Amino acid sequence: MSAAFKVAVAQIASLPDDSLATAEKAAATLREAAGQGARLVVFPEALIGGYPKGASFGAPIGMRKPEGREAFARYHAAAIDLDGPEVAVIAEATAETGAFAVIGVIERDGGTVYCTALYFDGAKGLVGKHRKLMPTAGERLIWGFGDGSTMPVFKTDFGTIGAVICWENYMPALRMHMYHQGVTIYCAPTADDRDTWLGTMQHIALEGRCFVLTACQHITRAAYAADHESALGDAPDTVMMRGGSAIVSPLGKVLAGPDFSGETVLYATLDPVDVARGKFDFDCTGHYARPDVFQLTVDTQPKKAVREA
């Protein structure tokens, strides 16, 4: 059985118009956390590439305004390619520290951008990704939909790591698939800073009998460019997202956070035996399942618009 280990949740703000500078900031934070002994560092949703909080992209129902097209063109330009310098910067930091990192990015693939979580494993570098399956509300205008081919988990010597992004965490079937894959460290990069979010994270910890690490940005209007459309106002000190990052045990105990004070890094020491202790009386894909009544089928094949045969 693995020994106790330290983890970190990085509640930091992106530089929405400078993805490389954001990657460098994330790498510095990762080095700081690893220096404190963290084996795993989880970063917020859409950290690299930016979460365009408060923007409508000029799209009332039935029309698209020219200024919205310009806003999307800028957003597309700020997104990253997986063979680009931003990924290299994070990979260098994980190789240097040996840490595992889960980080939210806006991934560019042709003319479409995706809200993606990237997985980095020490010297192995980028080992996988998860594209958000279902963007929420207005996010569907600017982000493509992931498919079942990017829902992996990764086994390490301290646990099995998986990531589910923001309101995907309200999709019961997706959660069930993660539990089925044996996730013990469930990462939840998010942009949800509501008071209700912590309760959701505690529920998932109890349901999956896993550790839950959730990371949200703490970011103000000043971080965004002057031409960013903000329904929240344009005062530089307006808080666009207020954080609320946290770490929760398999029995729902809050080990760190939620923190709403500003940019910070939260730490906790996790005992992997707590997962087995929790599953003593509840294992939703094991002894508490009823496959004679309920069964879930998951299609993990990639769905391409064009297939060459």
PDB file of N, CA, C and O in Angstrom, residues 44-116:
ATOM      1  N   PRO A  44      -6.769  25.312 -12.664  1.00  0.00           N
ATOM      2  CA  PRO A  44      -8.170  25.558 -13.029  1.00  0.00           C
ATOM      3  C   PRO A  44      -8.504  25.272 -14.495  1.00  0.00           C
ATOM      4  O   PRO A  44      -7.630  25.117 -15.356  1.00  0.00           O
ATOM      5  N   GLU A  45      -9.793  25.250 -14.744  1.00  0.00           N
ATOM      6  CA  GLU A  45     -10.339  25.146 -16.101  1.00  0.00           C
ATOM      7  C   GLU A  45      -9.902  26.348 -16.932  1.00  0.00           C
ATOM      8  O   GLU A  45      -9.895  27.493 -16.453  1.00  0.00           O
ATOM      9  N   ALA A  46      -9.544  26.074 -18.199  1.00  0.00           N
ATOM     10  CA  ALA A  46      -9.254  27.129 -19.180  1.00  0.00           C
ATOM     11  C   ALA A  46      -8.207  28.121 -18.687  1.00  0.00           C
ATOM     12  O   ALA A  46      -8.256  29.296 -19.033  1.00  0.00           O
ATOM     13  N   LEU A  47      -7.254  27.633 -17.888  1.00  0.00           N
ATOM     14  CA  LEU A  47      -6.226  28.548 -17.379  1.00  0.00           C
ATOM     15  C   LEU A  47      -5.391  29.099 -18.526  1.00  0.00           C
ATOM     16  O   LEU A  47      -5.227  30.322 -18.653  1.00  0.00           O
ATOM     17  N   ILE A  48      -4.866  28.204 -19.353  1.00  0.00           N
ATOM     18  CA  ILE A  48      -4.073  28.638 -20.506  1.00  0.00           C
ATOM     19  C   ILE A  48      -5.020  28.792 -21.696  1.00  0.00           C
ATOM     20  O   ILE A  48      -5.639  27.835 -22.132  1.00  0.00           O
ATOM     21  N   GLY A  49      -5.140  29.986 -22.190  1.00  0.00           N
ATOM     22  CA  GLY A  49      -6.102  30.293 -23.255  1.00  0.00           C
ATOM     23  C   GLY A  49      -7.241  31.154 -22.753  1.00  0.00           C
ATOM     24  O   GLY A  49      -7.847  31.893 -23.526  1.00  0.00           O
ATOM     25  N   GLY A  50      -7.558  31.046 -21.470  1.00  0.00           N
ATOM     26  CA  GLY A  50      -8.491  31.966 -20.835  1.00  0.00           C
ATOM     27  C   GLY A  50      -9.939  31.540 -20.842  1.00  0.00           C
ATOM     28  O   GLY A  50     -10.432  30.931 -21.801  1.00  0.00           O
ATOM     29  N   TYR A  51     -10.612  31.849 -19.740  1.00  0.00           N
ATOM     30  CA  TYR A  51     -12.064  31.661 -19.646  1.00  0.00           C
ATOM     31  C   TYR A  51     -12.714  33.040 -19.838  1.00  0.00           C
ATOM     32  O   TYR A  51     -12.538  33.936 -19.010  1.00  0.00           O
ATOM     33  N   PRO A  52     -13.478  33.234 -20.931  1.00  0.00           N
ATOM     34  CA  PRO A  52     -13.979  34.576 -21.279  1.00  0.00           C
ATOM     35  C   PRO A  52     -15.218  34.972 -20.475  1.00  0.00           C
ATOM     36  O   PRO A  52     -16.299  35.208 -21.019  1.00  0.00           O
ATOM     37  N   LYS A  53     -15.056  35.068 -19.174  1.00  0.00           N
ATOM     38  CA  LYS A  53     -16.179  35.323 -18.272  1.00  0.00           C
ATOM     39  C   LYS A  53     -16.880  36.632 -18.652  1.00  0.00           C
ATOM     40  O   LYS A  53     -16.260  37.665 -18.869  1.00  0.00           O
ATOM     41  N   GLY A  54     -18.196  36.542 -18.759  1.00  0.00           N
ATOM     42  CA  GLY A  54     -19.003  37.732 -18.995  1.00  0.00           C
ATOM     43  C   GLY A  54     -19.167  38.128 -20.444  1.00  0.00           C
ATOM     44  O   GLY A  54     -19.869  39.096 -20.743  1.00  0.00           O
ATOM     45  N   ALA A  55     -18.552  37.394 -21.379  1.00  0.00           N
ATOM     46  CA  ALA A  55     -18.627  37.759 -22.801  1.00  0.00           C
ATOM     47  C   ALA A  55     -19.763  37.018 -23.491  1.00  0.00           C
ATOM     48  O   ALA A  55     -20.061  35.873 -23.157  1.00  0.00           O
ATOM     49  N   SER A  56     -20.382  37.664 -24.481  1.00  0.00           N
ATOM     50  CA  SER A  56     -21.467  37.032 -25.232  1.00  0.00           C
ATOM     51  C   SER A  56     -21.092  36.754 -26.680  1.00  0.00           C
ATOM     52  O   SER A  56     -21.874  36.160 -27.418  1.00  0.00           O
ATOM     53  N   PHE A  57     -19.924  37.208 -27.124  1.00  0.00           N
ATOM     54  CA  PHE A  57     -19.454  37.018 -28.489  1.00  0.00           C
ATOM     55  C   PHE A  57     -20.488  37.499 -29.510  1.00  0.00           C
ATOM     56  O   PHE A  57     -20.637  36.918 -30.588  1.00  0.00           O
ATOM     57  N   GLY A  58     -21.210  38.550 -29.157  1.00  0.00           N
ATOM     58  CA  GLY A  58     -22.100  39.212 -30.108  1.00  0.00           C
ATOM     59  C   GLY A  58     -23.077  38.292 -30.788  1.00  0.00           C
ATOM     60  O   GLY A  58     -23.248  38.362 -32.006  1.00  0.00           O
ATOM     61  N   ALA A  59     -23.724  37.427 -30.013  1.00  0.00           N
ATOM     62  CA  ALA A  59     -24.573  36.403 -30.627  1.00  0.00           C
ATOM     63  C   ALA A  59     -25.958  36.337 -30.019  1.00  0.00           C
ATOM     64  O   ALA A  59     -26.329  35.347 -29.382  1.00  0.00           O
ATOM     65  N   PRO A  60     -26.792  37.373 -30.227  1.00  0.00           N
ATOM     66  CA  PRO A  60     -28.210  37.217 -29.891  1.00  0.00           C
ATOM     67  C   PRO A  60     -28.817  36.109 -30.738  1.00  0.00           C
ATOM     68  O   PRO A  60     -28.284  35.767 -31.798  1.00  0.00           O
ATOM     69  N   ILE A  61     -29.911  35.543 -30.295  1.00  0.00           N
ATOM     70  CA  ILE A  61     -30.542  34.464 -31.052  1.00  0.00           C
ATOM     71  C   ILE A  61     -30.851  34.932 -32.476  1.00  0.00           C
ATOM     72  O   ILE A  61     -31.451  35.981 -32.691  1.00  0.00           O
ATOM     73  N   GLY A  62     -30.394  34.157 -33.457  1.00  0.00           N
ATOM     74  CA  GLY A  62     -30.699  34.442 -34.853  1.00  0.00           C
ATOM     75  C   GLY A  62     -29.728  35.357 -35.560  1.00  0.00           C
ATOM     76  O   GLY A  62     -29.912  35.654 -36.742  1.00  0.00           O
ATOM     77  N   MET A  63     -28.660  35.801 -34.873  1.00  0.00           N
ATOM     78  CA  MET A  63     -27.708  36.670 -35.550  1.00  0.00           C
ATOM     79  C   MET A  63     -26.338  36.606 -34.872  1.00  0.00           C
ATOM     80  O   MET A  63     -26.233  36.223 -33.715  1.00  0.00           O
ATOM     81  N   ARG A  64     -25.299  36.933 -35.642  1.00  0.00           N
ATOM     82  CA  ARG A  64     -23.944  37.038 -35.140  1.00  0.00           C
ATOM     83  C   ARG A  64     -23.395  38.389 -35.545  1.00  0.00           C
ATOM     84  O   ARG A  64     -23.328  38.707 -36.749  1.00  0.00           O
ATOM     85  N   LYS A  65     -22.998  39.201 -34.579  1.00  0.00           N
ATOM     86  CA  LYS A  65     -22.505  40.548 -34.867  1.00  0.00           C
ATOM     87  C   LYS A  65     -21.028  40.506 -35.270  1.00  0.00           C
ATOM     88  O   LYS A  65     -20.276  39.638 -34.813  1.00  0.00           O
ATOM     89  N   PRO A  66     -20.594  41.442 -36.107  1.00  0.00           N
ATOM     90  CA  PRO A  66     -19.177  41.475 -36.524  1.00  0.00           C
ATOM     91  C   PRO A  66     -18.218  41.545 -35.342  1.00  0.00           C
ATOM     92  O   PRO A  66     -17.153  40.906 -35.369  1.00  0.00           O
ATOM     93  N   GLU A  67     -18.576  42.303 -34.302  1.00  0.00           N
ATOM     94  CA  GLU A  67     -17.679  42.398 -33.153  1.00  0.00           C
ATOM     95  C   GLU A  67     -17.522  41.058 -32.435  1.00  0.00           C
ATOM     96  O   GLU A  67     -16.492  40.768 -31.816  1.00  0.00           O
ATOM     97  N   GLY A  68     -18.562  40.206 -32.517  1.00  0.00           N
ATOM     98  CA  GLY A  68     -18.467  38.871 -31.943  1.00  0.00           C
ATOM     99  C   GLY A  68     -17.502  37.991 -32.726  1.00  0.00           C
ATOM    100  O   GLY A  68     -16.760  37.187 -32.151  1.00  0.00           O
ATOM    101  N   ARG A  69     -17.525  38.149 -34.050  1.00  0.00           N
ATOM    102  CA  ARG A  69     -16.585  37.391 -34.875  1.00  0.00           C
ATOM    103  C   ARG A  69     -15.148  37.814 -34.570  1.00  0.00           C
ATOM    104  O   ARG A  69     -14.226  36.978 -34.538  1.00  0.00           O
ATOM    105  N   GLU A  70     -14.957  39.107 -34.359  1.00  0.00           N
ATOM    106  CA  GLU A  70     -13.618  39.587 -34.001  1.00  0.00           C
ATOM    107  C   GLU A  70     -13.185  39.030 -32.643  1.00  0.00           C
ATOM    108  O   GLU A  70     -12.029  38.647 -32.461  1.00  0.00           O
ATOM    109  N   ALA A  71     -14.121  38.993 -31.700  1.00  0.00           N
ATOM    110  CA  ALA A  71     -13.802  38.446 -30.378  1.00  0.00           C
ATOM    111  C   ALA A  71     -13.421  36.978 -30.473  1.00  0.00           C
ATOM    112  O   ALA A  71     -12.471  36.526 -29.820  1.00  0.00           O
ATOM    113  N   PHE A  72     -14.142  36.228 -31.319  1.00  0.00           N
ATOM    114  CA  PHE A  72     -13.805  34.815 -31.470  1.00  0.00           C
ATOM    115  C   PHE A  72     -12.451  34.648 -32.151  1.00  0.00           C
ATOM    116  O   PHE A  72     -11.671  33.756 -31.791  1.00  0.00           O
ATOM    117  N   ALA A  73     -12.155  35.495 -33.134  1.00  0.00           N
ATOM    118  CA  ALA A  73     -10.857  35.405 -33.810  1.00  0.00           C
ATOM    119  C   ALA A  73      -9.721  35.617 -32.813  1.00  0.00           C
ATOM    120  O   ALA A  73      -8.695  34.917 -32.857  1.00  0.00           O
ATOM    121  N   ARG A  74      -9.887  36.562 -31.890  1.00  0.00           N
ATOM    122  CA  ARG A  74      -8.863  36.789 -30.864  1.00  0.00           C
ATOM    123  C   ARG A  74      -8.762  35.586 -29.925  1.00  0.00           C
ATOM    124  O   ARG A  74      -7.664  35.183 -29.524  1.00  0.00           O
ATOM    125  N   TYR A  75      -9.907  35.011 -29.587  1.00  0.00           N
ATOM    126  CA  TYR A  75      -9.921  33.866 -28.671  1.00  0.00           C
ATOM    127  C   TYR A  75      -9.268  32.658 -29.331  1.00  0.00           C
ATOM    128  O   TYR A  75      -8.489  31.927 -28.700  1.00  0.00           O
ATOM    129  N   HIS A  76      -9.556  32.450 -30.594  1.00  0.00           N
ATOM    130  CA  HIS A  76      -8.949  31.351 -31.354  1.00  0.00           C
ATOM    131  C   HIS A  76      -7.432  31.527 -31.405  1.00  0.00           C
ATOM    132  O   HIS A  76      -6.673  30.557 -31.270  1.00  0.00           O
ATOM    133  N   ALA A  77      -6.980  32.762 -31.565  1.00  0.00           N
ATOM    134  CA  ALA A  77      -5.539  33.029 -31.630  1.00  0.00           C
ATOM    135  C   ALA A  77      -4.855  32.772 -30.287  1.00  0.00           C
ATOM    136  O   ALA A  77      -3.677  32.395 -30.243  1.00  0.00           O
ATOM    137  N   ALA A  78      -5.590  32.962 -29.181  1.00  0.00           N
ATOM    138  CA  ALA A  78      -5.022  32.751 -27.846  1.00  0.00           C
ATOM    139  C   ALA A  78      -5.017  31.289 -27.439  1.00  0.00           C
ATOM    140  O   ALA A  78      -4.348  30.916 -26.466  1.00  0.00           O
ATOM    141  N   ALA A  79      -5.767  30.443 -28.153  1.00  0.00           N
ATOM    142  CA  ALA A  79      -5.789  29.013 -27.852  1.00  0.00           C
ATOM    143  C   ALA A  79      -4.439  28.393 -28.203  1.00  0.00           C
ATOM    144  O   ALA A  79      -3.607  28.998 -28.890  1.00  0.00           O
ATOM    145  N   ILE A  80      -4.207  27.177 -27.711  1.00  0.00           N
ATOM    146  CA  ILE A  80      -2.883  26.577 -27.891  1.00  0.00           C
ATOM    147  C   ILE A  80      -2.947  25.309 -28.732  1.00  0.00           C
ATOM    148  O   ILE A  80      -3.966  24.619 -28.778  1.00  0.00           O
ATOM    149  N   ASP A  81      -1.841  25.023 -29.399  1.00  0.00           N
ATOM    150  CA  ASP A  81      -1.647  23.754 -30.098  1.00  0.00           C
ATOM    151  C   ASP A  81      -0.888  22.815 -29.164  1.00  0.00           C
ATOM    152  O   ASP A  81      -0.002  23.251 -28.416  1.00  0.00           O
ATOM    153  N   LEU A  82      -1.205  21.539 -29.212  1.00  0.00           N
ATOM    154  CA  LEU A  82      -0.590  20.612 -28.268  1.00  0.00           C
ATOM    155  C   LEU A  82       0.882  20.346 -28.567  1.00  0.00           C
ATOM    156  O   LEU A  82       1.587  19.784 -27.726  1.00  0.00           O
ATOM    157  N   ASP A  83       1.357  20.779 -29.732  1.00  0.00           N
ATOM    158  CA  ASP A  83       2.792  20.705 -30.014  1.00  0.00           C
ATOM    159  C   ASP A  83       3.447  22.075 -29.906  1.00  0.00           C
ATOM    160  O   ASP A  83       4.555  22.292 -30.413  1.00  0.00           O
ATOM    161  N   GLY A  84       2.786  22.991 -29.203  1.00  0.00           N
ATOM    162  CA  GLY A  84       3.266  24.362 -29.113  1.00  0.00           C
ATOM    163  C   GLY A  84       4.149  24.622 -27.898  1.00  0.00           C
ATOM    164  O   GLY A  84       4.371  23.746 -27.051  1.00  0.00           O
ATOM    165  N   PRO A  85       4.627  25.859 -27.757  1.00  0.00           N
ATOM    166  CA  PRO A  85       5.567  26.201 -26.692  1.00  0.00           C
ATOM    167  C   PRO A  85       4.957  26.153 -25.297  1.00  0.00           C
ATOM    168  O   PRO A  85       5.674  25.903 -24.317  1.00  0.00           O
ATOM    169  N   GLU A  86       3.652  26.389 -25.183  1.00  0.00           N
ATOM    170  CA  GLU A  86       3.020  26.373 -23.854  1.00  0.00           C
ATOM    171  C   GLU A  86       3.099  24.983 -23.235  1.00  0.00           C
ATOM    172  O   GLU A  86       3.420  24.829 -22.047  1.00  0.00           O
ATOM    173  N   VAL A  87       2.808  23.968 -24.037  1.00  0.00           N
ATOM    174  CA  VAL A  87       2.891  22.590 -23.548  1.00  0.00           C
ATOM    175  C   VAL A  87       4.333  22.250 -23.193  1.00  0.00           C
ATOM    176  O   VAL A  87       4.605  21.598 -22.174  1.00  0.00           O
ATOM    177  N   ALA A  88       5.264  22.714 -23.989  1.00  0.00           N
ATOM    178  CA  ALA A  88       6.681  22.451 -23.715  1.00  0.00           C
ATOM    179  C   ALA A  88       7.111  23.054 -22.390  1.00  0.00           C
ATOM    180  O   ALA A  88       7.901  22.448 -21.646  1.00  0.00           O
ATOM    181  N   VAL A  89       6.615  24.234 -22.073  1.00  0.00           N
ATOM    182  CA  VAL A  89       6.963  24.898 -20.807  1.00  0.00           C
ATOM    183  C   VAL A  89       6.485  24.082 -19.613  1.00  0.00           C
ATOM    184  O   VAL A  89       7.221  23.891 -18.629  1.00  0.00           O
ATOM    185  N   ILE A  90       5.258  23.572 -19.681  1.00  0.00           N
ATOM    186  CA  ILE A  90       4.733  22.760 -18.575  1.00  0.00           C
ATOM    187  C   ILE A  90       5.476  21.435 -18.496  1.00  0.00           C
ATOM    188  O   ILE A  90       5.822  20.964 -17.408  1.00  0.00           O
ATOM    189  N   ALA A  91       5.747  20.825 -19.642  1.00  0.00           N
ATOM    190  CA  ALA A  91       6.456  19.548 -19.664  1.00  0.00           C
ATOM    191  C   ALA A  91       7.851  19.694 -19.059  1.00  0.00           C
ATOM    192  O   ALA A  91       8.331  18.793 -18.344  1.00  0.00           O
ATOM    193  N   GLU A  92       8.504  20.799 -19.324  1.00  0.00           N
ATOM    194  CA  GLU A  92       9.832  21.036 -18.758  1.00  0.00           C
ATOM    195  C   GLU A  92       9.762  21.102 -17.230  1.00  0.00           C
ATOM    196  O   GLU A  92      10.617  20.538 -16.532  1.00  0.00           O
ATOM    197  N   ALA A  93       8.728  21.763 -16.715  1.00  0.00           N
ATOM    198  CA  ALA A  93       8.585  21.894 -15.267  1.00  0.00           C
ATOM    199  C   ALA A  93       8.278  20.556 -14.603  1.00  0.00           C
ATOM    200  O   ALA A  93       8.789  20.259 -13.518  1.00  0.00           O
ATOM    201  N   THR A  94       7.450  19.733 -15.244  1.00  0.00           N
ATOM    202  CA  THR A  94       7.144  18.432 -14.646  1.00  0.00           C
ATOM    203  C   THR A  94       8.353  17.500 -14.725  1.00  0.00           C
ATOM    204  O   THR A  94       8.610  16.719 -13.800  1.00  0.00           O
ATOM    205  N   ALA A  95       9.121  17.599 -15.809  1.00  0.00           N
ATOM    206  CA  ALA A  95      10.322  16.779 -15.924  1.00  0.00           C
ATOM    207  C   ALA A  95      11.344  17.168 -14.853  1.00  0.00           C
ATOM    208  O   ALA A  95      12.002  16.306 -14.261  1.00  0.00           O
ATOM    209  N   GLU A  96      11.453  18.459 -14.608  1.00  0.00           N
ATOM    210  CA  GLU A  96      12.407  18.959 -13.620  1.00  0.00           C
ATOM    211  C   GLU A  96      12.033  18.539 -12.205  1.00  0.00           C
ATOM    212  O   GLU A  96      12.893  18.224 -11.386  1.00  0.00           O
ATOM    213  N   THR A  97      10.728  18.525 -11.915  1.00  0.00           N
ATOM    214  CA  THR A  97      10.268  18.277 -10.543  1.00  0.00           C
ATOM    215  C   THR A  97       9.806  16.848 -10.306  1.00  0.00           C
ATOM    216  O   THR A  97       9.708  16.403  -9.159  1.00  0.00           O
ATOM    217  N   GLY A  98       9.465  16.124 -11.380  1.00  0.00           N
ATOM    218  CA  GLY A  98       8.889  14.792 -11.241  1.00  0.00           C
ATOM    219  C   GLY A  98       7.432  14.798 -10.858  1.00  0.00           C
ATOM    220  O   GLY A  98       6.832  13.739 -10.625  1.00  0.00           O
ATOM    221  N   ALA A  99       6.808  15.974 -10.808  1.00  0.00           N
ATOM    222  CA  ALA A  99       5.412  16.087 -10.381  1.00  0.00           C
ATOM    223  C   ALA A  99       4.456  15.695 -11.507  1.00  0.00           C
ATOM    224  O   ALA A  99       4.797  15.751 -12.695  1.00  0.00           O
ATOM    225  N   PHE A 100       3.258  15.313 -11.108  1.00  0.00           N
ATOM    226  CA  PHE A 100       2.148  15.084 -12.033  1.00  0.00           C
ATOM    227  C   PHE A 100       1.307  16.357 -12.027  1.00  0.00           C
ATOM    228  O   PHE A 100       1.074  16.952 -10.975  1.00  0.00           O
ATOM    229  N   ALA A 101       0.842  16.795 -13.201  1.00  0.00           N
ATOM    230  CA  ALA A 101       0.043  18.020 -13.284  1.00  0.00           C
ATOM    231  C   ALA A 101      -1.204  17.781 -14.124  1.00  0.00           C
ATOM    232  O   ALA A 101      -1.165  17.068 -15.140  1.00  0.00           O
ATOM    233  N   VAL A 102      -2.306  18.374 -13.694  1.00  0.00           N
ATOM    234  CA  VAL A 102      -3.547  18.426 -14.460  1.00  0.00           C
ATOM    235  C   VAL A 102      -3.858  19.900 -14.664  1.00  0.00           C
ATOM    236  O   VAL A 102      -3.980  20.650 -13.688  1.00  0.00           O
ATOM    237  N   ILE A 103      -3.971  20.331 -15.908  1.00  0.00           N
ATOM    238  CA  ILE A 103      -4.098  21.761 -16.179  1.00  0.00           C
ATOM    239  C   ILE A 103      -5.122  22.025 -17.277  1.00  0.00           C
ATOM    240  O   ILE A 103      -5.130  21.361 -18.319  1.00  0.00           O
ATOM    241  N   GLY A 104      -5.994  22.994 -17.036  1.00  0.00           N
ATOM    242  CA  GLY A 104      -7.021  23.359 -17.997  1.00  0.00           C
ATOM    243  C   GLY A 104      -6.478  24.294 -19.057  1.00  0.00           C
ATOM    244  O   GLY A 104      -5.809  25.283 -18.756  1.00  0.00           O
ATOM    245  N   VAL A 105      -6.781  23.979 -20.329  1.00  0.00           N
ATOM    246  CA  VAL A 105      -6.324  24.794 -21.456  1.00  0.00           C
ATOM    247  C   VAL A 105      -7.466  24.967 -22.448  1.00  0.00           C
ATOM    248  O   VAL A 105      -8.456  24.227 -22.424  1.00  0.00           O
ATOM    249  N   ILE A 106      -7.300  25.922 -23.342  1.00  0.00           N
ATOM    250  CA  ILE A 106      -8.145  26.020 -24.527  1.00  0.00           C
ATOM    251  C   ILE A 106      -7.310  25.500 -25.688  1.00  0.00           C
ATOM    252  O   ILE A 106      -6.300  26.090 -26.068  1.00  0.00           O
ATOM    253  N   GLU A 107      -7.733  24.355 -26.214  1.00  0.00           N
ATOM    254  CA  GLU A 107      -6.986  23.627 -27.235  1.00  0.00           C
ATOM    255  C   GLU A 107      -7.522  23.983 -28.619  1.00  0.00           C
ATOM    256  O   GLU A 107      -8.723  23.897 -28.874  1.00  0.00           O
ATOM    257  N   ARG A 108      -6.623  24.355 -29.503  1.00  0.00           N
ATOM    258  CA  ARG A 108      -7.004  24.682 -30.878  1.00  0.00           C
ATOM    259  C   ARG A 108      -6.799  23.467 -31.774  1.00  0.00           C
ATOM    260  O   ARG A 108      -5.741  22.835 -31.758  1.00  0.00           O
ATOM    261  N   ASP A 109      -7.831  23.120 -32.545  1.00  0.00           N
ATOM    262  CA  ASP A 109      -7.746  22.017 -33.498  1.00  0.00           C
ATOM    263  C   ASP A 109      -8.452  22.474 -34.764  1.00  0.00           C
ATOM    264  O   ASP A 109      -9.679  22.432 -34.860  1.00  0.00           O
ATOM    265  N   GLY A 110      -7.672  22.949 -35.727  1.00  0.00           N
ATOM    266  CA  GLY A 110      -8.271  23.536 -36.921  1.00  0.00           C
ATOM    267  C   GLY A 110      -9.008  24.812 -36.563  1.00  0.00           C
ATOM    268  O   GLY A 110      -8.506  25.678 -35.850  1.00  0.00           O
ATOM    269  N   GLY A 111     -10.246  24.917 -37.042  1.00  0.00           N
ATOM    270  CA  GLY A 111     -11.035  26.112 -36.767  1.00  0.00           C
ATOM    271  C   GLY A 111     -11.814  26.056 -35.470  1.00  0.00           C
ATOM    272  O   GLY A 111     -12.503  27.019 -35.121  1.00  0.00           O
ATOM    273  N   THR A 112     -11.718  24.941 -34.736  1.00  0.00           N
ATOM    274  CA  THR A 112     -12.494  24.750 -33.513  1.00  0.00           C
ATOM    275  C   THR A 112     -11.569  24.788 -32.297  1.00  0.00           C
ATOM    276  O   THR A 112     -10.421  24.350 -32.371  1.00  0.00           O
ATOM    277  N   VAL A 113     -12.087  25.314 -31.186  1.00  0.00           N
ATOM    278  CA  VAL A 113     -11.340  25.260 -29.933  1.00  0.00           C
ATOM    279  C   VAL A 113     -12.123  24.415 -28.938  1.00  0.00           C
ATOM    280  O   VAL A 113     -13.355  24.358 -28.960  1.00  0.00           O
ATOM    281  N   TYR A 114     -11.402  23.742 -28.086  1.00  0.00           N
ATOM    282  CA  TYR A 114     -11.972  22.840 -27.088  1.00  0.00           C
ATOM    283  C   TYR A 114     -11.492  23.234 -25.699  1.00  0.00           C
ATOM    284  O   TYR A 114     -10.339  23.653 -25.523  1.00  0.00           O
ATOM    285  N   CYS A 115     -12.367  23.068 -24.724  1.00  0.00           N
ATOM    286  CA  CYS A 115     -11.988  23.208 -23.324  1.00  0.00           C
ATOM    287  C   CYS A 115     -11.425  21.853 -22.893  1.00  0.00           C
ATOM    288  O   CYS A 115     -12.158  20.856 -22.846  1.00  0.00           O
ATOM    289  N   THR A 116     -10.151  21.816 -22.594  1.00  0.00           N
ATOM    290  CA  THR A 116      -9.428  20.560 -22.430  1.00  0.00           C
ATOM    291  C   THR A 116      -8.651  20.550 -21.119  1.00  0.00           C
ATOM    292  O   THR A 116      -8.149  21.585 -20.687  1.00  0.00           O
TER     293      THR A 116
END
